[in-house]
Short mmCIF file of C-alpha atoms in Angstrom, two decimals:
data_model
loop_
_atom_site.label_atom_id
_atom_site.label_comp_id
_atom_site.label_asym_id
_atom_site.label_seq_id
_atom_site.Cartn_x
_atom_site.Cartn_y
_atom_site.Cartn_z
CA MET A 1 92.70 102.35 102.13
CA PRO A 2 89.66 100.24 101.15
CA ALA A 3 87.12 101.90 98.85
CA ARG A 4 84.34 101.30 101.37
CA HIS A 5 86.20 103.23 104.09
CA LEU A 6 86.90 106.12 101.69
CA TYR A 7 83.18 106.27 100.76
CA PHE A 8 82.26 106.57 104.46
CA ILE A 9 84.73 109.42 104.98
CA MET A 10 83.43 111.34 101.94
CA THR A 11 79.80 110.81 102.93
CA ASN A 12 80.53 111.97 106.47
CA THR A 13 82.33 115.07 105.13
CA TRP A 14 79.43 115.98 102.82
CA ASN A 15 76.95 115.47 105.65
CA ARG A 16 78.90 117.82 107.89
CA LEU A 17 79.17 120.41 105.12
CA ALA A 18 75.43 120.21 104.42
CA LEU A 19 74.68 120.59 108.14
CA LEU A 20 76.97 123.62 108.39
CA ILE A 21 75.35 125.28 105.36
CA PHE A 22 71.88 124.59 106.78
CA ALA A 23 72.85 126.08 110.16
CA VAL A 24 74.29 129.25 108.61
CA LEU A 25 71.25 129.76 106.37
CA SER A 26 68.92 129.19 109.32
CA LEU A 27 70.68 131.90 111.30
CA LEU A 28 70.44 134.32 108.38
CA VAL A 29 66.71 133.73 107.99
CA ALA A 30 66.08 133.93 111.75
CA GLY A 31 67.33 137.51 111.74
CA GLU A 32 64.42 138.50 109.49
CA LEU A 33 61.70 136.96 111.68
CA ARG A 34 59.81 139.22 114.03
CA ALA A 35 56.58 139.20 115.95
CA GLY A 36 54.29 142.04 114.95
CA VAL A 37 51.47 141.09 117.29
CA VAL A 38 51.84 139.52 120.72
CA VAL A 39 48.89 137.63 122.23
CA GLY A 40 48.45 137.48 126.00
CA GLY A 41 48.09 133.66 125.97
CA THR A 42 47.73 130.59 123.76
CA ARG A 43 44.38 129.20 124.92
CA PHE A 44 41.46 131.05 126.39
CA ILE A 45 38.84 129.15 128.37
CA PHE A 46 36.05 130.98 130.14
CA PRO A 47 33.21 129.88 132.44
CA ALA A 48 29.88 128.83 130.93
CA ASP A 49 28.01 131.60 132.74
CA ARG A 50 29.96 134.30 130.84
CA GLU A 51 29.27 135.24 127.24
CA SER A 52 32.63 136.85 126.55
CA ILE A 53 36.17 137.38 127.80
CA SER A 54 38.80 140.01 127.09
CA ILE A 55 42.04 139.06 125.37
CA LEU A 56 45.09 141.31 125.26
CA LEU A 57 46.65 141.81 121.81
CA THR A 58 49.68 144.08 121.54
CA ASN A 59 51.03 145.45 118.27
CA THR A 60 54.80 145.65 118.76
CA SER A 61 55.53 147.27 115.40
CA GLN A 62 54.55 150.34 113.41
CA GLU A 63 52.86 148.18 110.75
CA SER A 64 49.19 147.19 110.66
CA TRP A 65 48.42 143.49 111.06
CA LEU A 66 45.34 141.42 110.26
CA ILE A 67 44.30 139.05 113.05
CA ASN A 68 42.44 135.80 112.29
CA SER A 69 40.61 134.07 115.13
CA LYS A 70 38.87 130.72 115.40
CA ILE A 71 36.15 129.66 117.80
CA ASN A 72 35.52 125.95 118.27
CA ARG A 73 31.99 124.69 118.75
CA PRO A 74 31.41 123.67 122.38
CA THR A 75 30.17 120.18 121.39
CA ARG A 76 33.31 119.32 119.45
CA TRP A 77 36.79 118.76 120.88
CA ALA A 78 39.50 119.82 118.42
CA GLY A 79 42.38 118.27 120.33
#
């Protein structure tokens, strides 16, 4: 067997092993993730004639959470 072919087989094996380890670790970490606060949307746009809108925030856990909000200036487009 040529050395070049053997190198390809070993590299492919290590790549598969690394991918398997990454997948298993990702699944272990994903079990610890949880949403403490659920927001009733991702973007909130309201008419110019209104000064405010109501947004639904739901705390799905027994813990207290700090919410940070950001309001963009109307003359500047963030996107």
